[in-house]
PDB file of C-alpha atoms and ligand atoms in Angstrom:
ATOM      1  CA  MET A   1     111.744 103.654 113.163  1.00  0.00           C
ATOM      2  CA  ALA A   2     111.327 101.529 110.022  1.00  0.00           C
ATOM      3  CA  LEU A   3     110.570 102.549 106.487  1.00  0.00           C
ATOM      4  CA  ILE A   4     106.990 102.104 105.346  1.00  0.00           C
ATOM      5  CA  THR A   5     105.352 100.774 102.209  1.00  0.00           C
ATOM      6  CA  THR A   6     103.355 102.785  99.907  1.00  0.00           C
ATOM      7  CA  LYS A   7     100.153 100.750 100.472  1.00  0.00           C
ATOM      8  CA  ASP A   8      98.421 102.918 103.231  1.00  0.00           C
ATOM      9  CA  MET A   9      99.508 106.304 101.698  1.00  0.00           C
ATOM     10  CA  PHE A  10      97.991 105.148  98.197  1.00  0.00           C
ATOM     11  CA  GLU A  11      94.865 103.908  99.675  1.00  0.00           C
ATOM     12  CA  LYS A  12      94.325 107.292 101.301  1.00  0.00           C
ATOM     13  CA  ALA A  13      95.277 109.359  98.333  1.00  0.00           C
ATOM     14  CA  LEU A  14      93.202 107.274  95.976  1.00  0.00           C
ATOM     15  CA  ASN A  15      89.934 107.931  97.986  1.00  0.00           C
ATOM     16  CA  ALA A  16      90.731 111.657  98.381  1.00  0.00           C
ATOM     17  CA  ASP A  17      91.861 112.788  95.046  1.00  0.00           C
ATOM     18  CA  TYR A  18      95.354 113.855  96.012  1.00  0.00           C
ATOM     19  CA  ALA A  19      98.756 112.550  95.109  1.00  0.00           C
ATOM     20  CA  VAL A  20     101.917 111.660  96.927  1.00  0.00           C
ATOM     21  CA  GLY A  21     105.237 113.238  95.717  1.00  0.00           C
ATOM     22  CA  ALA A  22     107.922 110.713  94.802  1.00  0.00           C
ATOM     23  CA  PHE A  23     111.096 112.658  94.652  1.00  0.00           C
ATOM     24  CA  ASN A  24     114.532 111.237  93.384  1.00  0.00           C
ATOM     25  CA  VAL A  25     117.315 111.558  95.661  1.00  0.00           C
ATOM     26  CA  ASN A  26     121.137 111.438  95.203  1.00  0.00           C
ATOM     27  CA  ASN A  27     122.893 113.021  98.133  1.00  0.00           C
ATOM     28  CA  MET A  28     122.345 114.391 101.649  1.00  0.00           C
ATOM     29  CA  GLU A  29     121.416 117.932 100.798  1.00  0.00           C
ATOM     30  CA  ILE A  30     118.678 116.787  98.320  1.00  0.00           C
ATOM     31  CA  ILE A  31     117.325 114.456 100.941  1.00  0.00           C
ATOM     32  CA  GLN A  32     117.443 116.988 103.575  1.00  0.00           C
ATOM     33  CA  GLY A  33     115.680 119.834 101.479  1.00  0.00           C
ATOM     34  CA  ILE A  34     112.784 117.383 100.476  1.00  0.00           C
ATOM     35  CA  VAL A  35     112.191 115.989 104.139  1.00  0.00           C
ATOM     36  CA  GLU A  36     112.318 119.360 105.756  1.00  0.00           C
ATOM     37  CA  ALA A  37     109.537 120.505 103.191  1.00  0.00           C
ATOM     38  CA  ALA A  38     107.556 117.306 104.072  1.00  0.00           C
ATOM     39  CA  GLU A  39     107.912 117.838 107.754  1.00  0.00           C
ATOM     40  CA  GLU A  40     106.786 121.490 107.289  1.00  0.00           C
ATOM     41  CA  GLU A  41     103.648 120.327 105.420  1.00  0.00           C
ATOM     42  CA  GLN A  42     103.017 117.025 107.398  1.00  0.00           C
ATOM     43  CA  ALA A  43     102.913 115.180 104.146  1.00  0.00           C
ATOM     44  CA  PRO A  44     103.369 111.627 103.049  1.00  0.00           C
ATOM     45  CA  LEU A  45     106.591 111.059 101.286  1.00  0.00           C
ATOM     46  CA  ILE A  46     108.392 108.640  98.918  1.00  0.00           C
ATOM     47  CA  LEU A  47     112.000 109.084  98.299  1.00  0.00           C
ATOM     48  CA  GLN A  48     113.168 107.226  95.265  1.00  0.00           C
ATOM     49  CA  VAL A  49     116.660 106.138  94.114  1.00  0.00           C
ATOM     50  CA  SER A  50     117.587 105.215  90.329  1.00  0.00           C
ATOM     51  CA  ALA A  51     120.252 102.834  89.354  1.00  0.00           C
ATOM     52  CA  GLY A  52     122.351 105.801  88.578  1.00  0.00           C
ATOM     53  CA  ALA A  53     121.961 107.412  92.128  1.00  0.00           C
ATOM     54  CA  ARG A  54     122.706 103.929  93.595  1.00  0.00           C
ATOM     55  CA  LYS A  55     125.874 103.835  91.757  1.00  0.00           C
ATOM     56  CA  TYR A  56     126.782 107.451  92.494  1.00  0.00           C
ATOM     57  CA  ALA A  57     125.918 107.454  96.175  1.00  0.00           C
ATOM     58  CA  LYS A  58     126.258 103.580  97.084  1.00  0.00           C
ATOM     59  CA  PRO A  59     123.103 101.904  98.483  1.00  0.00           C
ATOM     60  CA  ALA A  60     124.396 101.662 102.096  1.00  0.00           C
ATOM     61  CA  TYR A  61     124.738 105.553 102.152  1.00  0.00           C
ATOM     62  CA  LEU A  62     121.338 106.161 100.691  1.00  0.00           C
ATOM     63  CA  VAL A  63     119.450 103.872 102.941  1.00  0.00           C
ATOM     64  CA  LYS A  64     121.236 105.065 106.086  1.00  0.00           C
ATOM     65  CA  LEU A  65     120.525 108.808 105.118  1.00  0.00           C
ATOM     66  CA  VAL A  66     116.968 108.135 104.759  1.00  0.00           C
ATOM     67  CA  GLU A  67     116.868 106.270 108.090  1.00  0.00           C
ATOM     68  CA  ALA A  68     118.537 109.408 109.571  1.00  0.00           C
ATOM     69  CA  ALA A  69     116.044 111.600 107.867  1.00  0.00           C
ATOM     70  CA  MET A  70     113.250 109.621 109.558  1.00  0.00           C
ATOM     71  CA  GLU A  71     114.804 109.833 112.930  1.00  0.00           C
ATOM     72  CA  ASP A  72     115.320 113.585 112.755  1.00  0.00           C
ATOM     73  CA  SER A  73     111.909 114.432 111.272  1.00  0.00           C
ATOM     74  CA  GLY A  74     109.613 112.069 112.934  1.00  0.00           C
ATOM     75  CA  LEU A  75     108.152 111.387 109.550  1.00  0.00           C
ATOM     76  CA  ASP A  76     107.512 107.933 107.889  1.00  0.00           C
ATOM     77  CA  ILE A  77     108.962 107.474 104.476  1.00  0.00           C
ATOM     78  CA  ALA A  78     108.813 104.929 101.630  1.00  0.00           C
ATOM     79  CA  LEU A  79     112.092 104.211  99.952  1.00  0.00           C
ATOM     80  CA  HIS A  80     111.592 103.261  96.648  1.00  0.00           C
ATOM     81  CA  LEU A  81     113.811 101.785  93.645  1.00  0.00           C
ATOM     82  CA  ASP A  82     113.013 104.102  90.570  1.00  0.00           C
ATOM     83  CA  HIS A  83     112.991 102.331  87.049  1.00  0.00           C
ATOM     84  CA  GLY A  84     114.552  99.021  88.076  1.00  0.00           C
ATOM     85  CA  GLU A  85     115.401  97.309  84.646  1.00  0.00           C
ATOM     86  CA  ASP A  86     115.909  93.684  85.598  1.00  0.00           C
ATOM     87  CA  PHE A  87     115.107  91.206  88.459  1.00  0.00           C
ATOM     88  CA  ASP A  88     118.654  91.489  89.827  1.00  0.00           C
ATOM     89  CA  ILE A  89     118.538  95.033  90.800  1.00  0.00           C
ATOM     90  CA  CYS A  90     115.024  94.788  92.259  1.00  0.00           C
ATOM     91  CA  LYS A  91     116.224  91.829  94.256  1.00  0.00           C
ATOM     92  CA  LYS A  92     119.286  93.868  95.474  1.00  0.00           C
ATOM     93  CA  CYS A  93     117.174  96.567  96.676  1.00  0.00           C
ATOM     94  CA  VAL A  94     114.567  94.375  98.392  1.00  0.00           C
ATOM     95  CA  ASP A  95     117.467  92.662 100.163  1.00  0.00           C
ATOM     96  CA  ASP A  96     119.090  96.223 101.225  1.00  0.00           C
ATOM     97  CA  GLY A  97     115.814  97.027 102.924  1.00  0.00           C
ATOM     98  CA  PHE A  98     114.024  99.299 100.426  1.00  0.00           C
ATOM     99  CA  SER A  99     110.276  99.169 100.986  1.00  0.00           C
ATOM    100  CA  SER A 100     109.109  99.505  97.392  1.00  0.00           C
ATOM    101  CA  VAL A 101     110.582  98.674  94.071  1.00  0.00           C
ATOM    102  CA  MET A 102     109.808  99.522  90.500  1.00  0.00           C
ATOM    103  CA  ILE A 103     110.438  96.918  87.853  1.00  0.00           C
ATOM    104  CA  ASP A 104     110.306  98.788  84.617  1.00  0.00           C
ATOM    105  CA  GLY A 105     109.542  96.170  81.686  1.00  0.00           C
ATOM    106  CA  SER A 106     107.953  98.791  79.595  1.00  0.00           C
ATOM    107  CA  LYS A 107     110.531  98.132  76.771  1.00  0.00           C
ATOM    108  CA  HIS A 108     109.711  94.526  76.595  1.00  0.00           C
ATOM    109  CA  PRO A 109     106.804  93.091  74.828  1.00  0.00           C
ATOM    110  CA  PHE A 110     103.516  92.565  76.796  1.00  0.00           C
ATOM    111  CA  GLU A 111     104.052  88.943  77.639  1.00  0.00           C
ATOM    112  CA  GLU A 112     107.745  89.477  78.672  1.00  0.00           C
ATOM    113  CA  ASN A 113     106.903  92.502  80.762  1.00  0.00           C
ATOM    114  CA  ILE A 114     104.212  90.435  82.501  1.00  0.00           C
ATOM    115  CA  ALA A 115     106.601  87.409  83.192  1.00  0.00           C
ATOM    116  CA  LEU A 116     109.253  89.868  84.455  1.00  0.00           C
ATOM    117  CA  THR A 117     106.796  91.850  86.660  1.00  0.00           C
ATOM    118  CA  LYS A 118     105.457  88.690  88.031  1.00  0.00           C
ATOM    119  CA  GLN A 119     108.898  87.300  89.142  1.00  0.00           C
ATOM    120  CA  VAL A 120     109.666  90.665  90.959  1.00  0.00           C
ATOM    121  CA  VAL A 121     106.250  90.677  92.583  1.00  0.00           C
ATOM    122  CA  GLU A 122     106.687  87.125  94.076  1.00  0.00           C
ATOM    123  CA  TYR A 123     110.109  88.015  95.449  1.00  0.00           C
ATOM    124  CA  ALA A 124     109.219  91.260  96.721  1.00  0.00           C
ATOM    125  CA  HIS A 125     105.678  90.448  98.370  1.00  0.00           C
ATOM    126  CA  ASP A 126     107.432  87.535  99.979  1.00  0.00           C
ATOM    127  CA  LYS A 127     109.521  90.106 101.936  1.00  0.00           C
ATOM    128  CA  GLY A 128     106.791  92.723 102.583  1.00  0.00           C
ATOM    129  CA  VAL A 129     107.856  94.956  99.732  1.00  0.00           C
ATOM    130  CA  VAL A 130     105.472  96.633  97.385  1.00  0.00           C
ATOM    131  CA  VAL A 131     106.080  96.850  93.449  1.00  0.00           C
ATOM    132  CA  GLU A 132     105.363  99.326  90.756  1.00  0.00           C
ATOM    133  CA  ALA A 133     105.392  98.310  87.101  1.00  0.00           C
ATOM    134  CA  GLU A 134     105.034 100.193  83.836  1.00  0.00           C
ATOM    135  CA  LEU A 135     102.928  99.612  80.854  1.00  0.00           C
ATOM    136  CA  GLY A 136     103.347 101.861  77.746  1.00  0.00           C
ATOM    137  CA  LYS A 137     106.425 104.060  76.830  1.00  0.00           C
ATOM    138  CA  LEU A 138     107.308 107.529  77.934  1.00  0.00           C
ATOM    139  CA  ALA A 139     108.507 108.978  74.469  1.00  0.00           C
ATOM    140  CA  GLY A 140     110.612 111.996  74.368  1.00  0.00           C
ATOM    141  CA  ILE A 141     109.505 115.005  72.280  1.00  0.00           C
ATOM    142  CA  GLU A 142     112.064 114.089  69.563  1.00  0.00           C
ATOM    143  CA  ASP A 143     111.167 110.310  69.464  1.00  0.00           C
ATOM    144  CA  ASN A 144     108.094 110.625  67.390  1.00  0.00           C
ATOM    145  CA  ILE A 145     107.229 113.237  64.713  1.00  0.00           C
ATOM    146  CA  ASN A 146     103.513 113.322  64.962  1.00  0.00           C
ATOM    147  CA  VAL A 147     100.885 113.100  67.750  1.00  0.00           C
ATOM    148  CA  ASP A 148      99.377 109.965  66.290  1.00  0.00           C
ATOM    149  CA  ALA A 149     102.609 107.976  66.350  1.00  0.00           C
ATOM    150  CA  ARG A 150     103.304 109.412  69.858  1.00  0.00           C
ATOM    151  CA  SER A 151      99.960 108.287  71.236  1.00  0.00           C
ATOM    152  CA  ALA A 152     100.521 104.700  69.912  1.00  0.00           C
ATOM    153  CA  THR A 153     103.027 104.278  72.495  1.00  0.00           C
ATOM    154  CA  PHE A 154     100.549 105.381  75.371  1.00  0.00           C
ATOM    155  CA  THR A 155      99.100 102.700  77.729  1.00  0.00           C
ATOM    156  CA  ASP A 156      96.173 100.677  76.370  1.00  0.00           C
ATOM    157  CA  PRO A 157      93.455 100.711  78.994  1.00  0.00           C
ATOM    158  CA  ALA A 158      92.311  97.065  78.257  1.00  0.00           C
ATOM    159  CA  GLU A 159      96.004  95.936  78.575  1.00  0.00           C
ATOM    160  CA  ALA A 160      96.538  97.933  81.737  1.00  0.00           C
ATOM    161  CA  ALA A 161      93.605  95.811  83.286  1.00  0.00           C
ATOM    162  CA  GLU A 162      94.856  92.465  82.191  1.00  0.00           C
ATOM    163  CA  PHE A 163      98.550  93.345  83.295  1.00  0.00           C
ATOM    164  CA  VAL A 164      97.316  94.263  86.765  1.00  0.00           C
ATOM    165  CA  GLU A 165      95.265  91.073  87.056  1.00  0.00           C
ATOM    166  CA  ARG A 166      98.000  88.829  85.839  1.00  0.00           C
ATOM    167  CA  THR A 167     100.888  90.262  87.763  1.00  0.00           C
ATOM    168  CA  GLY A 168      99.326  91.282  91.020  1.00  0.00           C
ATOM    169  CA  VAL A 169     101.408  94.453  90.989  1.00  0.00           C
ATOM    170  CA  ASP A 170     100.695  97.096  93.593  1.00  0.00           C
ATOM    171  CA  SER A 171     100.740 100.121  91.322  1.00  0.00           C
ATOM    172  CA  LEU A 172     101.213 101.004  87.581  1.00  0.00           C
ATOM    173  CA  ALA A 173     102.948 103.654  85.895  1.00  0.00           C
ATOM    174  CA  ILE A 174     101.087 104.736  82.788  1.00  0.00           C
ATOM    175  CA  ALA A 175     102.082 106.727  79.563  1.00  0.00           C
ATOM    176  CA  ILE A 176      99.639 109.366  78.812  1.00  0.00           C
ATOM    177  CA  GLY A 177     102.107 111.991  77.249  1.00  0.00           C
ATOM    178  CA  THR A 178     104.761 113.041  79.826  1.00  0.00           C
ATOM    179  CA  SER A 179     108.191 112.268  79.228  1.00  0.00           C
ATOM    180  CA  HIS A 180     111.547 112.626  81.454  1.00  0.00           C
ATOM    181  CA  GLY A 181     113.725 115.750  81.530  1.00  0.00           C
ATOM    182  CA  ALA A 182     113.242 119.456  80.996  1.00  0.00           C
ATOM    183  CA  TYR A 183     111.999 119.352  77.249  1.00  0.00           C
ATOM    184  CA  LYS A 184     108.468 117.624  77.497  1.00  0.00           C
ATOM    185  CA  PHE A 185     106.349 119.429  74.926  1.00  0.00           C
ATOM    186  CA  LYS A 186     107.280 121.086  71.491  1.00  0.00           C
ATOM    187  CA  GLY A 187     103.779 123.022  71.125  1.00  0.00           C
ATOM    188  CA  ASP A 188     101.065 123.205  73.742  1.00  0.00           C
ATOM    189  CA  PRO A 189     101.241 120.740  76.414  1.00  0.00           C
ATOM    190  CA  TYR A 190      98.909 117.783  76.006  1.00  0.00           C
ATOM    191  CA  LEU A 191      98.099 114.876  78.206  1.00  0.00           C
ATOM    192  CA  ASP A 192      95.428 112.257  77.144  1.00  0.00           C
ATOM    193  CA  PHE A 193      93.188 112.610  80.173  1.00  0.00           C
ATOM    194  CA  GLU A 194      90.396 110.419  78.224  1.00  0.00           C
ATOM    195  CA  ARG A 195      92.823 107.574  78.279  1.00  0.00           C
ATOM    196  CA  LEU A 196      93.579 108.018  81.827  1.00  0.00           C
ATOM    197  CA  GLN A 197      89.976 108.140  82.897  1.00  0.00           C
ATOM    198  CA  GLU A 198      89.442 104.734  81.027  1.00  0.00           C
ATOM    199  CA  ILE A 199      92.311 103.195  82.687  1.00  0.00           C
ATOM    200  CA  HIS A 200      91.011 104.418  86.068  1.00  0.00           C
ATOM    201  CA  ARG A 201      87.439 103.330  85.271  1.00  0.00           C
ATOM    202  CA  LEU A 202      88.880  99.695  84.458  1.00  0.00           C
ATOM    203  CA  ILE A 203      91.174  99.436  87.431  1.00  0.00           C
ATOM    204  CA  PRO A 204      89.774 101.811  89.983  1.00  0.00           C
ATOM    205  CA  ASP A 205      91.548 100.249  92.987  1.00  0.00           C
ATOM    206  CA  THR A 206      94.990 100.312  91.355  1.00  0.00           C
ATOM    207  CA  PRO A 207      97.077 103.325  92.330  1.00  0.00           C
ATOM    208  CA  LEU A 208      98.539 104.933  88.980  1.00  0.00           C
ATOM    209  CA  VAL A 209     101.939 106.534  88.704  1.00  0.00           C
ATOM    210  CA  LEU A 210     102.860 109.626  86.666  1.00  0.00           C
ATOM    211  CA  HIS A 211     106.499 109.674  85.660  1.00  0.00           C
ATOM    212  CA  GLY A 212     107.963 112.550  83.964  1.00  0.00           C
ATOM    213  CA  ALA A 213     105.689 114.948  85.941  1.00  0.00           C
ATOM    214  CA  SER A 214     108.195 117.993  86.495  1.00  0.00           C
ATOM    215  CA  THR A 215     106.536 121.243  85.971  1.00  0.00           C
ATOM    216  CA  VAL A 216     109.960 122.772  84.904  1.00  0.00           C
ATOM    217  CA  LEU A 217     109.461 125.767  87.177  1.00  0.00           C
ATOM    218  CA  PRO A 218     110.234 128.921  85.009  1.00  0.00           C
ATOM    219  CA  GLU A 219     111.860 130.722  87.805  1.00  0.00           C
ATOM    220  CA  PHE A 220     114.862 128.094  88.017  1.00  0.00           C
ATOM    221  CA  VAL A 221     115.009 127.793  84.194  1.00  0.00           C
ATOM    222  CA  ASP A 222     115.477 131.741  84.138  1.00  0.00           C
ATOM    223  CA  LEU A 223     117.927 131.605  86.955  1.00  0.00           C
ATOM    224  CA  CYS A 224     120.032 128.806  85.244  1.00  0.00           C
ATOM    225  CA  ASN A 225     119.880 130.663  81.944  1.00  0.00           C
ATOM    226  CA  GLN A 226     120.745 134.143  83.654  1.00  0.00           C
ATOM    227  CA  TYR A 227     123.910 132.593  85.368  1.00  0.00           C
ATOM    228  CA  GLY A 228     125.396 131.041  82.317  1.00  0.00           C
ATOM    229  CA  GLY A 229     123.165 127.994  81.716  1.00  0.00           C
ATOM    230  CA  GLU A 230     122.061 127.215  78.232  1.00  0.00           C
ATOM    231  CA  ILE A 231     118.604 125.602  78.712  1.00  0.00           C
ATOM    232  CA  PRO A 232     116.343 127.605  76.339  1.00  0.00           C
ATOM    233  CA  GLY A 233     112.736 126.159  75.450  1.00  0.00           C
ATOM    234  CA  ALA A 234     112.507 123.963  78.461  1.00  0.00           C
ATOM    235  CA  LYS A 235     108.786 123.054  79.145  1.00  0.00           C
ATOM    236  CA  GLY A 236     107.099 120.987  81.815  1.00  0.00           C
ATOM    237  CA  VAL A 237     103.739 119.620  82.796  1.00  0.00           C
ATOM    238  CA  PRO A 238     101.409 122.535  83.632  1.00  0.00           C
ATOM    239  CA  GLU A 239     100.479 122.232  87.406  1.00  0.00           C
ATOM    240  CA  ASP A 240      96.719 122.156  86.703  1.00  0.00           C
ATOM    241  CA  MET A 241      97.213 118.917  84.681  1.00  0.00           C
ATOM    242  CA  ILE A 242      99.044 117.352  87.758  1.00  0.00           C
ATOM    243  CA  ARG A 243      95.903 118.400  89.837  1.00  0.00           C
ATOM    244  CA  THR A 244      93.599 116.826  87.162  1.00  0.00           C
ATOM    245  CA  ALA A 245      95.513 113.591  87.062  1.00  0.00           C
ATOM    246  CA  ALA A 246      95.320 113.174  90.889  1.00  0.00           C
ATOM    247  CA  LYS A 247      91.406 113.201  90.431  1.00  0.00           C
ATOM    248  CA  TYR A 248      91.738 110.150  87.927  1.00  0.00           C
ATOM    249  CA  GLY A 249      93.523 107.621  89.997  1.00  0.00           C
ATOM    250  CA  VAL A 250      97.076 109.137  89.925  1.00  0.00           C
ATOM    251  CA  CYS A 251      98.496 108.717  93.518  1.00  0.00           C
ATOM    252  CA  LYS A 252     102.248 108.961  92.821  1.00  0.00           C
ATOM    253  CA  VAL A 253     103.791 111.909  91.070  1.00  0.00           C
ATOM    254  CA  ASN A 254     107.488 111.438  90.133  1.00  0.00           C
ATOM    255  CA  ILE A 255     109.698 114.601  90.288  1.00  0.00           C
ATOM    256  CA  ASP A 256     113.458 114.728  89.519  1.00  0.00           C
ATOM    257  CA  THR A 257     114.002 117.388  87.067  1.00  0.00           C
ATOM    258  CA  ASP A 258     112.528 120.072  89.169  1.00  0.00           C
ATOM    259  CA  LEU A 259     114.868 119.358  91.942  1.00  0.00           C
ATOM    260  CA  ARG A 260     117.998 119.404  89.571  1.00  0.00           C
ATOM    261  CA  LEU A 261     116.885 122.613  88.076  1.00  0.00           C
ATOM    262  CA  ALA A 262     116.293 124.266  91.704  1.00  0.00           C
ATOM    263  CA  MET A 263     119.705 123.043  93.041  1.00  0.00           C
ATOM    264  CA  THR A 264     121.767 123.915  90.002  1.00  0.00           C
ATOM    265  CA  ALA A 265     120.084 127.309  89.780  1.00  0.00           C
ATOM    266  CA  GLU A 266     120.993 128.521  93.254  1.00  0.00           C
ATOM    267  CA  ILE A 267     124.563 126.983  92.913  1.00  0.00           C
ATOM    268  CA  ARG A 268     125.029 128.919  89.703  1.00  0.00           C
ATOM    269  CA  ARG A 269     123.746 132.033  91.292  1.00  0.00           C
ATOM    270  CA  TYR A 270     125.805 131.770  94.489  1.00  0.00           C
ATOM    271  CA  LEU A 271     128.897 130.974  92.723  1.00  0.00           C
ATOM    272  CA  THR A 272     128.416 133.797  90.216  1.00  0.00           C
ATOM    273  CA  GLU A 273     127.813 136.378  92.943  1.00  0.00           C
ATOM    274  CA  HIS A 274     130.575 135.109  95.154  1.00  0.00           C
ATOM    275  CA  PRO A 275     133.318 134.141  92.960  1.00  0.00           C
ATOM    276  CA  ALA A 276     135.969 133.939  95.674  1.00  0.00           C
ATOM    277  CA  ASP A 277     134.135 131.490  97.893  1.00  0.00           C
ATOM    278  CA  PHE A 278     135.082 127.905  97.747  1.00  0.00           C
ATOM    279  CA  ASP A 279     133.295 126.400 100.883  1.00  0.00           C
ATOM    280  CA  PRO A 280     130.866 123.838  99.465  1.00  0.00           C
ATOM    281  CA  ARG A 281     128.463 124.592 102.560  1.00  0.00           C
ATOM    282  CA  LYS A 282     128.180 128.261 101.252  1.00  0.00           C
ATOM    283  CA  TYR A 283     126.494 127.199  97.987  1.00  0.00           C
ATOM    284  CA  LEU A 284     124.935 123.732  99.046  1.00  0.00           C
ATOM    285  CA  GLY A 285     123.191 125.509 101.918  1.00  0.00           C
ATOM    286  CA  PRO A 286     121.173 127.862  99.540  1.00  0.00           C
ATOM    287  CA  ALA A 287     120.728 124.870  97.193  1.00  0.00           C
ATOM    288  CA  ARG A 288     118.999 122.845 100.028  1.00  0.00           C
ATOM    289  CA  ASP A 289     116.890 125.724 100.869  1.00  0.00           C
ATOM    290  CA  ALA A 290     115.824 126.177  97.271  1.00  0.00           C
ATOM    291  CA  ILE A 291     114.721 122.465  97.164  1.00  0.00           C
ATOM    292  CA  ARG A 292     112.858 122.866 100.360  1.00  0.00           C
ATOM    293  CA  LYS A 293     110.647 125.823  99.121  1.00  0.00           C
ATOM    294  CA  MET A 294     110.133 124.173  95.826  1.00  0.00           C
ATOM    295  CA  VAL A 295     109.072 120.809  97.404  1.00  0.00           C
ATOM    296  CA  ALA A 296     106.765 122.600  99.937  1.00  0.00           C
ATOM    297  CA  HIS A 297     105.106 124.460  97.004  1.00  0.00           C
ATOM    298  CA  LYS A 298     104.556 121.073  95.155  1.00  0.00           C
ATOM    299  CA  ILE A 299     103.135 119.273  98.150  1.00  0.00           C
ATOM    300  CA  ARG A 300     100.732 122.106  99.099  1.00  0.00           C
ATOM    301  CA  ASP A 301      99.586 123.821  95.786  1.00  0.00           C
ATOM    302  CA  VAL A 302     100.098 121.113  93.167  1.00  0.00           C
ATOM    303  CA  LEU A 303      99.765 117.525  94.810  1.00  0.00           C
ATOM    304  CA  GLY A 304      97.267 118.747  97.627  1.00  0.00           C
ATOM    305  CA  ALA A 305      99.022 116.532 100.139  1.00  0.00           C
ATOM    306  CA  SER A 306      99.659 118.963 102.883  1.00  0.00           C
ATOM    307  CA  GLY A 307      98.349 117.546 106.383  1.00  0.00           C
ATOM    308  CA  LYS A 308      97.862 114.051 104.802  1.00  0.00           C
ATOM    309  CA  ARG A 309     100.669 112.168 106.512  1.00  0.00           C
TER     310      ARG A 309
HETATM  311  O1  G3H B   1     113.582 108.826  85.548  1.00  0.00           O
HETATM  312  C1  G3H B   1     114.629 109.066  85.658  1.00  0.00           C
HETATM  313  C2  G3H B   1     115.168 109.966  86.830  1.00  0.00           C
HETATM  314  O2  G3H B   1     115.074 111.321  86.495  1.00  0.00           O
HETATM  315  C3  G3H B   1     116.543 109.540  87.331  1.00  0.00           C
HETATM  316  O3  G3H B   1     117.440 109.847  86.448  1.00  0.00           O
HETATM  317  O4  G3H B   1     119.029 107.832  86.012  1.00  0.00           O
HETATM  318  O5  G3H B   1     119.824 110.191  85.724  1.00  0.00           O
HETATM  319  O6  G3H B   1     119.329 109.214  87.918  1.00  0.00           O
HETATM  320  P1  G3H B   1     118.939 109.228  86.444  1.00  0.00           P
HETATM  321  P1  13P B   2     111.023 114.204  85.540  1.00  0.00           P
HETATM  322  O1  13P B   2     112.120 114.262  84.591  1.00  0.00           O
HETATM  323  O2  13P B   2     109.907 115.043  84.866  1.00  0.00           O
HETATM  324  O3  13P B   2     111.284 115.018  86.936  1.00  0.00           O
HETATM  325  O4  13P B   2     110.604 112.786  85.784  1.00  0.00           O
HETATM  326  C1  13P B   2     111.272 112.107  86.840  1.00  0.00           C
HETATM  327  C2  13P B   2     110.730 110.652  86.855  1.00  0.00           C
HETATM  328  O5  13P B   2     109.854 110.096  86.332  1.00  0.00           O
HETATM  329  C3  13P B   2     111.767 109.777  87.810  1.00  0.00           C
HETATM  330  O6  13P B   2     111.063 108.299  87.623  1.00  0.00           O
HETATM  331 ZN1   ZN B   3     110.395 107.861  85.489  1.00  0.00          ZN
END
């Protein structure tokens, strides 16, 4: 079994208004929990690895774990580099056998982002690997004081069309108001759907990617807090906003924070209730199961991807 690219899965999703979950992985239990859920739901699946995850787990382990997950589940999986910051890390992942890479040139000026993205696209396409790029900045809630300043960092629709045309990139991550982590909004959640619709109108065949898309499920925030965590005021993207985004060209929805919360909440609970236990399987098992249930809920009730493999 070989890793697959995101090409076919995005084409299907784009034409049927659902999205594929892209889940960040760092170790075996996280991979197993996600893959079990995708298998239960018979859903398309992207597993993604950040530079931090690559350093933590080592690329060889991650690639082999994902290959083992495909063999065990019979599912086709895309293995993607998340937020590659330069050509070098993208090249390494292509050479390591990843089927998809992200070159995140969003911090660079427009022309530099284009040049860097083109360089990665040329290298990756030559080896049959697909490329995601990013245009616009995912600001945190504390980064800008007012709404106007924040939306100035959002993706410009005309630039998005030019960017895709000139780079030949396969998918594009856009900024419409989400941000990474557990604190996404100070007040009411707001995403710029008019902007998203305009981007989708100008580049209807380009799969769009929503980063910072965790919904920050209250049950896990509450559990973390109940068992000694300190994460008051955490707020994610409401589930219905993810569903709306999937109607306007968003084919890939990135989720990491929800995995971290589910895993940590269950480990906290287990260790608090069983203070004398020190067998890691005793607390990592329930944590893996919490991930499985949470991911199945996302695939089924939020992304609408059940049965779409
Ligand atoms: O977008 C960032 C992901 O949540 C990965 O985070 O760099 O800490 O692995 P990380
Ligand atoms: P969250 O922090 O909302 O899970 O976003 C993850 C992400 O965008 C990974 O690239
Ligand atoms: Zn991201």
